[in-house]
Short mmCIF file of C-alpha atoms in Angstrom, two decimals:
data_model
loop_
_atom_site.label_atom_id
_atom_site.label_comp_id
_atom_site.label_asym_id
_atom_site.label_seq_id
_atom_site.Cartn_x
_atom_site.Cartn_y
_atom_site.Cartn_z
CA MET A 815 40.54 149.01 112.25
CA LYS A 816 42.91 150.46 114.82
CA ILE A 817 46.15 148.54 115.36
CA ASN A 818 47.82 148.27 118.76
CA THR A 819 50.70 146.30 120.19
CA LYS A 820 50.22 143.40 122.59
CA ASN A 821 53.15 144.33 124.80
CA PRO A 822 55.13 147.50 124.06
CA PHE A 823 58.04 146.31 126.20
CA ILE A 824 58.47 143.19 124.05
CA LEU A 825 58.25 145.27 120.86
CA SER A 826 60.78 147.76 122.26
CA ALA A 827 63.13 144.92 123.16
CA VAL A 828 62.80 143.44 119.66
CA PHE A 829 63.65 146.73 117.95
CA PHE A 830 66.54 147.33 120.33
CA TRP A 831 67.76 143.80 119.56
CA LEU A 832 67.56 144.51 115.83
CA GLY A 833 69.61 147.67 116.32
CA ILE A 834 72.34 145.80 118.21
CA PHE A 835 72.31 142.92 115.74
CA ILE A 836 72.53 145.02 112.56
CA SER A 837 75.10 147.43 114.03
CA VAL A 838 77.53 144.70 115.02
CA SER A 839 77.07 142.76 111.78
CA PHE A 840 77.84 145.82 109.67
CA LEU A 841 80.58 147.27 111.87
CA GLU A 842 82.73 144.12 111.81
CA THR A 843 83.95 144.68 108.23
CA PRO A 844 85.09 148.30 108.61
CA LEU A 845 86.85 147.46 111.86
CA LYS A 846 88.80 144.75 110.05
CA PHE A 847 89.46 146.33 106.70
CA GLN A 848 88.56 150.02 106.59
CA VAL A 849 90.57 151.49 109.44
CA PRO A 850 93.96 152.53 107.99
CA GLY A 851 96.88 150.67 109.48
CA ILE A 852 94.88 148.29 111.64
CA THR A 853 96.63 144.94 112.02
CA LEU A 854 95.02 141.55 111.63
CA PRO A 855 95.48 140.52 115.31
CA VAL A 856 93.83 143.78 116.46
CA ALA A 857 90.97 143.36 113.97
CA LEU A 858 90.36 139.79 115.11
CA GLU A 859 90.41 140.80 118.79
CA LEU A 860 87.95 143.64 118.16
CA GLY A 861 85.67 141.27 116.27
CA LYS A 862 85.74 138.84 119.19
CA ILE A 863 84.89 141.61 121.66
CA MET A 864 82.04 142.99 119.53
CA PHE A 865 80.36 139.67 118.89
CA GLY A 866 80.94 138.58 122.49
CA ILE A 867 79.17 141.65 123.88
CA SER A 868 76.41 141.39 121.26
CA THR A 869 75.76 137.72 122.02
CA ASN A 870 75.65 138.33 125.77
CA LEU A 871 73.13 141.15 125.29
CA GLN A 872 71.04 138.96 123.01
CA LEU A 873 71.10 136.17 125.58
CA GLY A 874 69.84 138.66 128.17
CA LEU A 875 67.07 139.76 125.82
CA VAL A 876 66.09 136.12 125.26
CA ILE A 877 65.63 135.68 129.02
CA LEU A 878 63.74 138.98 129.39
CA ILE A 879 61.37 138.42 126.45
CA SER A 880 60.77 134.80 127.51
CA PHE A 881 59.68 136.02 130.95
CA MET A 882 57.32 138.61 129.44
CA LEU A 883 55.88 136.07 126.99
CA LEU A 884 55.12 133.63 129.78
CA LYS A 885 53.67 136.36 131.99
CA GLY A 886 51.27 137.52 129.27
CA ARG A 887 50.85 134.18 127.53
CA LYS A 888 47.08 134.70 127.06
CA LEU A 889 47.83 137.57 124.68
CA HIS A 890 50.28 135.62 122.51
CA THR A 891 49.77 132.97 119.85
CA LYS A 892 51.43 129.61 119.31
CA ALA A 893 53.20 131.06 116.25
CA GLU A 894 54.89 133.66 118.46
CA PHE A 895 56.12 131.04 120.93
CA ILE A 896 57.45 128.81 118.11
CA THR A 897 59.15 131.73 116.35
CA PHE A 898 60.80 133.01 119.49
CA GLY A 899 61.76 129.48 120.53
CA ILE A 900 63.75 129.06 117.31
CA ILE A 901 65.42 132.45 117.88
CA ALA A 902 66.40 131.37 121.40
CA ILE A 903 67.90 128.10 120.10
CA ILE A 904 69.98 130.03 117.54
CA VAL A 905 71.32 132.42 120.20
CA LEU A 906 72.22 129.53 122.52
CA ALA A 907 73.98 127.66 119.69
CA GLN A 908 75.99 130.78 118.80
CA LYS A 909 76.86 131.55 122.41
CA PHE A 910 77.92 128.08 123.57
CA TRP A 911 79.06 126.39 120.33
CA MET A 912 79.80 128.57 117.31
CA LEU A 913 81.50 131.59 118.90
CA PRO A 914 83.86 129.62 121.20
CA VAL A 915 85.10 127.59 118.20
CA LEU A 916 85.44 130.66 115.95
CA ASP A 917 87.21 132.61 118.74
CA ALA A 918 89.72 129.77 119.17
CA ARG A 919 90.38 129.75 115.43
CA ALA A 920 90.83 133.52 115.48
CA ASP A 921 93.44 133.16 118.25
CA LEU A 922 95.36 130.60 116.18
CA LEU A 923 95.20 132.78 113.07
CA SER A 924 96.29 135.84 115.03
CA ALA A 925 99.28 133.85 116.29
CA GLY A 926 100.19 132.91 112.71
CA LYS A 927 99.36 129.26 113.19
CA PRO A 928 97.76 127.20 110.42
CA ILE A 929 94.07 126.35 110.79
CA PRO A 930 92.15 123.68 108.90
CA PRO A 931 89.29 124.78 106.67
CA THR A 932 85.77 124.78 108.15
CA ASN A 933 82.22 125.70 107.12
CA LEU A 934 81.36 126.94 110.62
CA HIS A 935 81.83 130.59 109.67
CA ASP A 936 79.30 130.15 106.87
CA TYR A 937 76.90 128.44 109.28
CA PHE A 938 77.24 131.42 111.64
CA ILE A 939 76.34 133.83 108.83
CA TYR A 940 73.33 131.70 107.85
CA ALA A 941 72.23 131.66 111.49
CA GLU A 942 72.49 135.45 111.67
CA LEU A 943 70.36 135.85 108.54
CA LEU A 944 67.74 133.40 109.82
CA LYS A 945 67.68 135.19 113.17
CA LEU A 946 67.12 138.54 111.43
CA VAL A 947 64.14 137.19 109.45
CA LEU A 948 62.61 135.56 112.54
CA LEU A 949 63.05 138.71 114.64
CA LEU A 950 61.23 140.75 112.01
CA ALA A 951 58.44 138.17 111.88
CA PHE A 952 58.23 138.08 115.68
CA GLY A 953 58.03 141.87 115.78
CA ILE A 954 55.17 141.90 113.26
CA LEU A 955 53.29 139.35 115.37
CA GLN A 956 53.31 141.79 118.30
CA PHE A 957 50.67 143.96 116.62
CA GLN A 958 46.93 143.37 117.10
CA SER A 959 43.55 145.03 116.43
CA ASP A 960 41.69 147.39 118.77
CA LYS A 961 39.66 144.47 120.13
CA VAL A 962 42.45 144.05 122.64
CA LYS A 963 42.67 146.24 125.70
CA LYS A 964 43.95 149.73 124.98
CA LEU A 965 47.58 150.24 125.87
CA LYS A 966 48.87 152.99 128.12
CA SER A 967 50.22 156.00 126.25
CA ASN A 968 53.47 156.22 128.21
CA ASN A 969 54.35 152.65 127.23
CA MET A 970 53.65 153.46 123.60
CA LYS A 971 55.94 156.50 123.79
CA LEU A 972 58.69 154.35 125.25
CA SER A 973 58.24 151.80 122.48
CA THR A 974 58.30 154.48 119.78
CA THR A 975 61.41 156.15 121.21
CA LEU A 976 63.38 152.91 121.44
CA SER A 977 62.27 151.85 117.96
CA VAL A 978 63.40 155.14 116.39
CA LEU A 979 66.72 154.87 118.26
CA ALA A 980 67.27 151.31 116.98
CA ILE A 981 66.49 152.34 113.40
CA MET A 982 68.96 155.26 113.65
CA ILE A 983 71.66 152.89 114.91
CA ALA A 984 71.01 150.51 112.02
CA VAL A 985 71.10 153.33 109.42
CA VAL A 986 74.36 154.75 110.79
CA SER A 987 75.93 151.30 110.92
CA CYS A 988 75.06 150.70 107.26
CA LYS A 989 76.70 153.93 106.13
CA ASP A 990 79.65 153.53 103.73
CA ASN A 991 79.29 149.74 103.69
CA SER A 992 78.03 149.35 100.13
CA PRO A 993 79.45 146.39 98.16
CA ASN A 994 81.74 148.59 96.09
CA LYS A 995 83.55 149.60 99.29
CA SER A 996 84.03 146.12 100.70
CA LYS A 997 87.62 145.05 101.36
CA ASN A 998 89.32 141.77 100.74
CA GLY A 999 92.66 140.56 102.06
CA GLU A 1000 94.60 141.96 99.11
CA LEU A 1001 93.13 145.45 99.44
CA TYR A 1002 93.72 145.29 103.19
CA ALA A 1003 97.39 144.47 102.60
CA GLU A 1004 97.75 147.62 100.51
CA THR A 1005 96.95 149.71 103.60
CA ILE A 1006 99.65 148.14 105.78
CA LYS A 1007 102.33 150.72 106.50
CA THR A 1008 105.97 149.78 106.91
CA ASP A 1009 107.64 150.70 110.18
CA GLY A 1010 110.32 152.83 108.52
CA THR A 1011 113.14 150.31 108.91
CA ILE A 1012 115.12 148.79 106.04
CA GLU A 1013 116.51 145.27 105.93
CA THR A 1014 118.90 143.75 103.41
CA HIS A 1015 117.73 140.22 102.70
CA PRO A 1016 120.34 137.52 103.48
CA ASP A 1017 121.62 135.27 100.70
CA VAL A 1018 121.10 131.68 101.88
CA ALA A 1019 121.94 128.81 99.51
CA PRO A 1020 119.51 125.86 99.14
CA PRO A 1021 118.46 123.56 100.74
CA PHE A 1022 118.47 126.07 103.61
CA VAL A 1023 116.27 129.11 104.16
CA PRO A 1024 116.51 132.44 106.01
CA GLU A 1025 115.06 132.78 109.50
CA PRO A 1026 111.25 133.08 109.81
CA VAL A 1027 109.85 136.61 109.87
CA GLY A 1028 107.98 135.90 113.12
CA ARG A 1029 105.71 138.63 114.43
CA ARG A 1030 107.74 141.57 113.17
CA LYS A 1031 106.08 144.59 111.60
CA ALA A 1032 106.10 145.24 107.86
CA LYS A 1033 109.28 146.90 106.62
CA LYS A 1034 111.24 147.67 103.49
CA VAL A 1035 113.27 144.65 102.36
CA ILE A 1036 116.09 144.98 99.82
CA VAL A 1037 116.79 141.83 97.81
CA HIS A 1038 119.85 141.38 95.61
CA LEU A 1039 119.88 138.71 92.91
CA GLU A 1040 122.52 138.16 90.27
CA THR A 1041 122.09 136.08 87.14
CA ILE A 1042 125.18 133.93 86.65
CA GLU A 1043 125.91 131.51 83.81
CA LYS A 1044 128.23 128.78 85.06
CA THR A 1045 129.30 125.22 84.42
CA GLY A 1046 128.40 122.80 87.19
CA GLU A 1047 127.69 119.15 87.97
CA LEU A 1048 124.34 117.72 86.89
CA ALA A 1049 125.27 114.13 87.85
CA ASN A 1050 128.42 112.27 88.84
CA GLY A 1051 130.82 112.89 85.96
CA THR A 1052 128.24 114.88 83.99
CA GLU A 1053 128.53 118.64 83.63
CA TYR A 1054 126.09 121.21 82.33
CA ASN A 1055 126.04 124.92 81.53
CA PHE A 1056 123.57 126.20 84.13
CA TRP A 1057 121.94 129.61 84.06
CA THR A 1058 121.27 130.63 87.66
CA PHE A 1059 120.14 133.19 90.17
CA ASN A 1060 122.98 133.84 92.65
CA GLY A 1061 124.95 130.86 91.30
CA THR A 1062 122.71 128.05 92.56
CA VAL A 1063 119.88 125.90 91.24
CA PRO A 1064 117.40 126.80 92.55
CA GLY A 1065 118.15 130.45 93.26
CA SER A 1066 118.27 131.89 96.76
CA PHE A 1067 115.12 131.57 98.87
CA ILE A 1068 113.42 134.94 99.40
CA ARG A 1069 111.43 135.39 102.61
CA ALA A 1070 109.18 138.34 103.50
CA ARG A 1071 105.75 139.04 105.00
CA VAL A 1072 102.46 140.55 103.86
CA GLY A 1073 102.75 144.32 103.74
CA ASP A 1074 106.51 144.41 103.14
CA GLU A 1075 107.82 146.72 100.43
CA ILE A 1076 110.37 144.67 98.53
CA GLU A 1077 113.01 146.49 96.52
CA LEU A 1078 114.50 143.94 94.15
CA HIS A 1079 117.86 144.50 92.49
CA LEU A 1080 118.59 142.22 89.54
CA LYS A 1081 122.14 142.31 88.21
CA ASN A 1082 123.29 140.38 85.15
CA ASN A 1083 126.87 139.21 85.63
CA GLU A 1084 129.32 140.84 83.23
CA ASN A 1085 130.51 137.40 82.07
CA SER A 1086 127.03 136.32 80.95
CA ASN A 1087 126.37 135.71 77.26
CA PHE A 1088 122.62 136.38 77.35
CA PRO A 1089 120.22 139.00 78.73
CA HIS A 1090 117.98 137.90 81.62
CA ASN A 1091 115.10 139.14 83.76
CA ILE A 1092 112.86 137.87 86.56
CA ASP A 1093 109.16 137.07 86.86
CA LEU A 1094 108.07 136.61 90.48
CA HIS A 1095 104.66 134.98 90.85
CA ALA A 1096 104.27 136.91 94.13
CA VAL A 1097 104.18 140.25 92.27
CA ASN A 1098 101.02 142.07 91.24
CA GLY A 1099 102.26 143.99 88.21
CA PRO A 1100 103.23 143.62 84.52
CA GLY A 1101 105.12 140.39 83.90
CA GLY A 1102 105.60 139.86 87.63
CA GLY A 1103 108.52 142.29 87.34
CA ALA A 1104 109.86 140.87 84.06
CA GLU A 1105 109.22 144.07 82.10
CA ALA A 1106 111.07 146.14 84.69
CA THR A 1107 114.12 143.89 84.97
CA PHE A 1108 115.28 143.02 81.44
CA VAL A 1109 119.06 143.45 81.79
CA ALA A 1110 121.98 142.92 79.46
CA PRO A 1111 125.30 141.47 80.72
CA GLY A 1112 126.98 143.83 83.17
CA LYS A 1113 123.79 145.85 83.80
CA GLU A 1114 121.41 146.11 86.75
CA ALA A 1115 117.70 146.89 87.13
CA VAL A 1116 115.63 147.74 90.20
CA PHE A 1117 111.90 147.71 90.93
CA THR A 1118 109.74 147.76 94.08
CA PHE A 1119 106.56 145.85 94.83
CA LYS A 1120 104.17 145.48 97.75
CA ALA A 1121 103.68 141.95 99.09
CA LEU A 1122 99.89 141.61 99.04
CA ASN A 1123 99.13 137.88 99.15
CA PRO A 1124 100.57 135.36 101.62
CA GLY A 1125 101.83 132.13 100.06
CA LEU A 1126 104.77 130.30 98.51
CA TYR A 1127 105.53 131.44 94.97
CA VAL A 1128 107.89 130.53 92.15
CA TYR A 1129 110.16 133.06 90.48
CA HIS A 1130 111.93 132.44 87.19
CA CYS A 1131 113.58 134.10 84.22
CA ALA A 1132 111.08 135.14 81.55
CA THR A 1133 113.42 136.20 78.76
CA ALA A 1134 112.68 134.62 75.38
CA PRO A 1135 112.92 131.77 74.76
CA VAL A 1136 111.41 131.46 78.25
CA GLY A 1137 111.44 127.65 78.31
CA MET A 1138 115.16 127.52 77.57
CA HIS A 1139 116.03 129.91 80.42
CA ILE A 1140 113.93 127.91 82.89
CA ALA A 1141 115.24 124.56 81.60
CA ASN A 1142 118.79 125.74 82.28
CA GLY A 1143 118.00 126.30 85.97
CA MET A 1144 116.69 129.87 86.29
CA TYR A 1145 114.05 129.48 89.01
CA GLY A 1146 113.59 129.80 92.76
CA LEU A 1147 110.99 130.39 95.49
CA ILE A 1148 109.72 133.45 97.34
CA LEU A 1149 107.69 133.03 100.54
CA ILE A 1150 105.30 135.76 101.67
CA GLU A 1151 104.35 134.94 105.25
CA PRO A 1152 101.02 136.05 106.76
CA GLU A 1153 100.85 138.60 109.54
CA GLY A 1154 102.25 136.97 112.66
CA GLY A 1155 104.30 134.53 110.59
CA LEU A 1156 103.97 130.78 110.18
CA SER A 1157 103.72 128.39 113.12
CA LYS A 1158 106.98 127.33 114.73
CA VAL A 1159 108.68 124.12 113.57
CA ASP A 1160 112.06 122.59 114.36
CA LYS A 1161 113.58 122.37 110.86
CA GLU A 1162 112.88 123.96 107.47
CA PHE A 1163 114.30 122.98 104.08
CA TYR A 1164 114.05 124.25 100.50
CA ILE A 1165 113.69 121.91 97.53
CA MET A 1166 112.89 122.49 93.86
CA GLN A 1167 112.38 119.87 91.19
CA GLY A 1168 113.46 120.49 87.63
CA ASP A 1169 113.62 118.56 84.36
CA PHE A 1170 116.76 118.80 82.21
CA TYR A 1171 117.22 118.01 78.52
CA THR A 1172 120.69 117.00 77.31
CA LYS A 1173 122.19 115.88 74.03
CA GLY A 1174 123.54 112.76 75.72
CA SER A 1175 121.41 110.22 77.56
CA PHE A 1176 121.13 109.91 81.35
CA GLY A 1177 124.53 109.32 82.99
CA GLU A 1178 126.60 110.07 79.90
CA LYS A 1179 129.88 111.64 81.04
CA GLY A 1180 131.34 114.99 80.12
CA LEU A 1181 129.82 118.38 79.35
CA GLN A 1182 126.29 118.04 78.05
CA GLU A 1183 124.54 120.63 75.90
CA PHE A 1184 120.90 121.64 76.11
CA ASP A 1185 118.67 119.77 73.62
CA ILE A 1186 115.81 121.98 72.44
CA ASP A 1187 114.10 119.16 70.53
CA LYS A 1188 113.83 116.98 73.65
CA ALA A 1189 112.53 119.98 75.61
CA ILE A 1190 109.80 120.65 73.06
CA ALA A 1191 108.90 116.95 73.05
CA GLU A 1192 108.90 117.01 76.88
CA THR A 1193 111.21 113.98 77.14
CA PRO A 1194 113.81 114.89 79.78
CA ASP A 1195 116.94 112.87 80.42
CA TYR A 1196 117.15 114.12 84.01
CA VAL A 1197 114.52 114.93 86.64
CA VAL A 1198 116.34 116.13 89.74
CA PHE A 1199 116.02 117.98 93.02
CA ASN A 1200 118.06 121.18 93.43
CA GLY A 1201 119.85 120.88 90.11
CA ASN A 1202 121.86 117.71 90.71
CA THR A 1203 121.15 113.97 91.06
CA GLY A 1204 123.17 114.03 94.29
CA ALA A 1205 122.02 117.37 95.69
CA LEU A 1206 120.17 115.68 98.60
CA LEU A 1207 122.22 112.47 98.91
CA GLY A 1208 125.33 111.41 100.82
CA GLU A 1209 126.91 114.37 102.60
CA ASN A 1210 124.04 116.54 101.35
CA GLU A 1211 121.26 114.56 103.05
CA LEU A 1212 118.76 116.62 105.01
CA LYS A 1213 119.47 115.98 108.70
CA VAL A 1214 116.86 116.04 111.48
CA ASN A 1215 116.29 114.45 114.88
CA ALA A 1216 113.54 111.96 115.59
CA GLY A 1217 110.60 113.73 117.22
CA GLU A 1218 111.20 117.02 115.41
CA THR A 1219 108.68 118.83 113.26
CA VAL A 1220 109.77 119.55 109.70
CA ARG A 1221 108.58 122.04 107.11
CA LEU A 1222 109.52 121.57 103.46
CA PHE A 1223 109.17 124.38 100.94
CA VAL A 1224 108.92 122.44 97.68
CA GLY A 1225 108.69 124.03 94.25
CA ASN A 1226 108.65 122.78 90.70
CA GLY A 1227 110.63 124.83 88.21
CA GLY A 1228 109.65 122.52 85.37
CA PRO A 1229 109.72 123.67 82.65
CA ASN A 1230 107.39 120.82 81.64
CA LEU A 1231 106.65 118.07 84.13
CA THR A 1232 104.25 117.97 87.08
CA SER A 1233 105.76 116.54 90.26
CA SER A 1234 104.09 113.86 92.39
CA PHE A 1235 106.08 114.65 95.51
CA HIS A 1236 106.24 111.96 98.18
CA VAL A 1237 108.38 111.14 101.23
CA ILE A 1238 108.64 107.38 101.64
CA GLY A 1239 107.76 106.48 105.23
CA GLU A 1240 106.03 109.75 106.10
CA ILE A 1241 102.54 111.22 105.92
CA PHE A 1242 102.24 114.99 105.52
CA ASP A 1243 100.35 116.30 108.54
CA ARG A 1244 99.53 119.52 106.69
CA VAL A 1245 99.80 120.51 103.04
CA TYR A 1246 99.35 124.13 102.00
CA VAL A 1247 97.78 123.36 98.64
CA GLU A 1248 99.71 125.03 95.80
CA GLY A 1249 101.44 127.15 98.45
CA GLY A 1250 98.24 129.05 99.27
CA SER A 1251 95.93 129.34 102.28
CA GLN A 1252 93.97 126.10 101.81
CA ILE A 1253 95.28 123.32 104.04
CA ASN A 1254 94.81 119.58 103.55
CA GLU A 1255 95.68 117.13 106.30
CA SER A 1256 97.07 113.57 106.36
CA VAL A 1257 98.28 113.57 102.75
CA GLN A 1258 100.48 110.84 101.24
CA THR A 1259 101.50 112.40 97.90
CA THR A 1260 100.91 115.89 96.57
CA SER A 1261 100.96 117.24 93.03
CA ILE A 1262 103.06 120.29 92.21
CA PRO A 1263 102.54 121.76 88.74
CA ALA A 1264 105.34 123.30 86.73
CA GLY A 1265 105.64 126.84 88.02
CA GLY A 1266 103.95 125.91 91.29
CA ALA A 1267 104.91 125.22 94.90
CA VAL A 1268 103.65 123.64 98.10
CA ILE A 1269 104.38 123.86 101.83
CA LEU A 1270 104.57 120.52 103.65
CA GLU A 1271 104.64 119.95 107.41
CA PHE A 1272 105.11 116.71 109.31
CA LYS A 1273 106.63 115.22 112.43
CA VAL A 1274 109.39 112.65 112.14
CA ASP A 1275 108.32 110.03 114.68
CA VAL A 1276 111.15 107.49 114.45
CA PRO A 1277 114.79 107.52 113.30
CA GLY A 1278 115.77 106.28 109.86
CA ASP A 1279 116.26 107.29 106.23
CA TYR A 1280 113.23 108.83 104.55
CA VAL A 1281 113.45 108.89 100.76
CA LEU A 1282 112.19 111.94 98.89
CA VAL A 1283 110.88 111.07 95.43
CA ASP A 1284 108.77 112.11 92.52
CA HIS A 1285 106.30 109.23 92.69
CA ALA A 1286 106.10 109.09 88.92
CA ILE A 1287 108.58 106.53 90.07
CA PHE A 1288 110.80 105.95 87.03
CA ARG A 1289 111.84 109.57 87.37
CA ALA A 1290 113.15 108.79 90.86
CA PHE A 1291 115.19 105.66 90.16
CA HIS A 1292 116.10 106.24 86.52
CA LYS A 1293 116.28 110.01 86.08
CA GLY A 1294 117.54 111.27 89.45
CA ALA A 1295 114.56 112.61 91.44
CA LEU A 1296 115.85 111.23 94.75
CA GLY A 1297 116.79 112.67 98.10
CA ILE A 1298 117.25 111.50 101.69
CA LEU A 1299 115.97 112.99 104.91
CA LYS A 1300 118.02 111.31 107.66
CA ALA A 1301 116.55 111.23 111.16
CA THR A 1302 118.68 110.22 114.12
CA GLY A 1303 117.68 109.63 117.73
CA GLU A 1304 115.92 107.16 119.97
CA GLU A 1305 113.50 104.55 118.69
CA ASN A 1306 109.78 104.99 119.32
CA PRO A 1307 108.19 101.53 119.78
CA ASN A 1308 104.77 103.13 120.16
CA VAL A 1309 104.92 104.07 116.49
CA PHE A 1310 107.20 101.55 114.76
CA ILE A 1311 108.85 98.25 115.71
CA LYS A 1312 111.00 96.13 113.42
CA ASN A 1313 110.39 92.51 114.39
CA ASN A 1314 113.39 90.24 113.86
#
């Protein structure tokens, strides 16, 4: 039985549609991740343009095919009308709902602003797959037996030509897009080239941090850290032999961006009694750099790494016995910002919790020695912020103005306890879970594991003292995990009123 097509123009339009659809779907990935040196903002903008043009063309094809279906409705079945009706609904949903929302999210991401998680991108992919299946089914339904009126040969030639062209477009678009060549964010970061400039990273003592990276290009960043063993105050009247990076607990805050080449110099002070090294959780390499930086007193080691993954990461000494080095204060945070930087806030602060194990009990005066037995038993005498029960109290309170937005970079050096970090009187608007890309909103208390970190953002609505605590609450009021964020300014009766 001879097979013909009902309407060669509809069949031609369907195959042309398939060519456009498959080409755009397969070209998006190489545009984002396979063009050397392409930046994320450019990739996102190209993706928006491609899908915008594709969707507009598809909408035009919906109108054209609908007109031809209605004009020759006696030739077409109910199944064809239902199938094409579903395709039309999908295109309209993508054009007027999905793409505007996804484009807005892309603009925020390109600007370095945080975006809440959503399943809409997955829904868009499912819609594309369903549309592909329905288009193929609709195309098959355009064929019929020779009982139908013979079609003109010139129309058939047109149909064949357009179909072959669409298939060629699809084949070319699929080239070099096999799964083994797909790119993820980490592999993309490897391709980012530095701009040739070199920057020496500033040394800023906690609770303060260096300036945000903003929208600058990737560059080479030189970081200098020095391991210093020193006696300092753990509590009022209580001293302790701290082991530190750059003389503070925690060590200096390191700030870079994805794609930066970071040259880290680790010097061990000549007056130290022990060798030290550094393990940065932001490093992809043996020991996080620990193997490359084992240094004796008076010596220095250097290694370079590429910042591949955005996030907030802990660094610490990893010299055996590792727990002892961490327990004595050898930890800090390194922030790798995404392309375009983080969103702008008014104030940023740096806090790390740590548990300390002393021969004497909490508050006992004088120089206290490290107690290895208590550390193994995980029974600390002190749980403190920034290495001292008073590090964030009195003159050291964190100062902000009412109405300002605040970002806290909070880490947990451990070595043992998990922190239940809470600010009394505030709700975290956004929490970057474990310092990564997942964002939770409207959070009261967040867990920070030993060796982990979190980014917290909130707006201070009214003036007052906001108490920072580990909400395993005996640690706060009996072991020292207390701090104050003091907000000054005008009252806001729309948010809070104290009735006399």
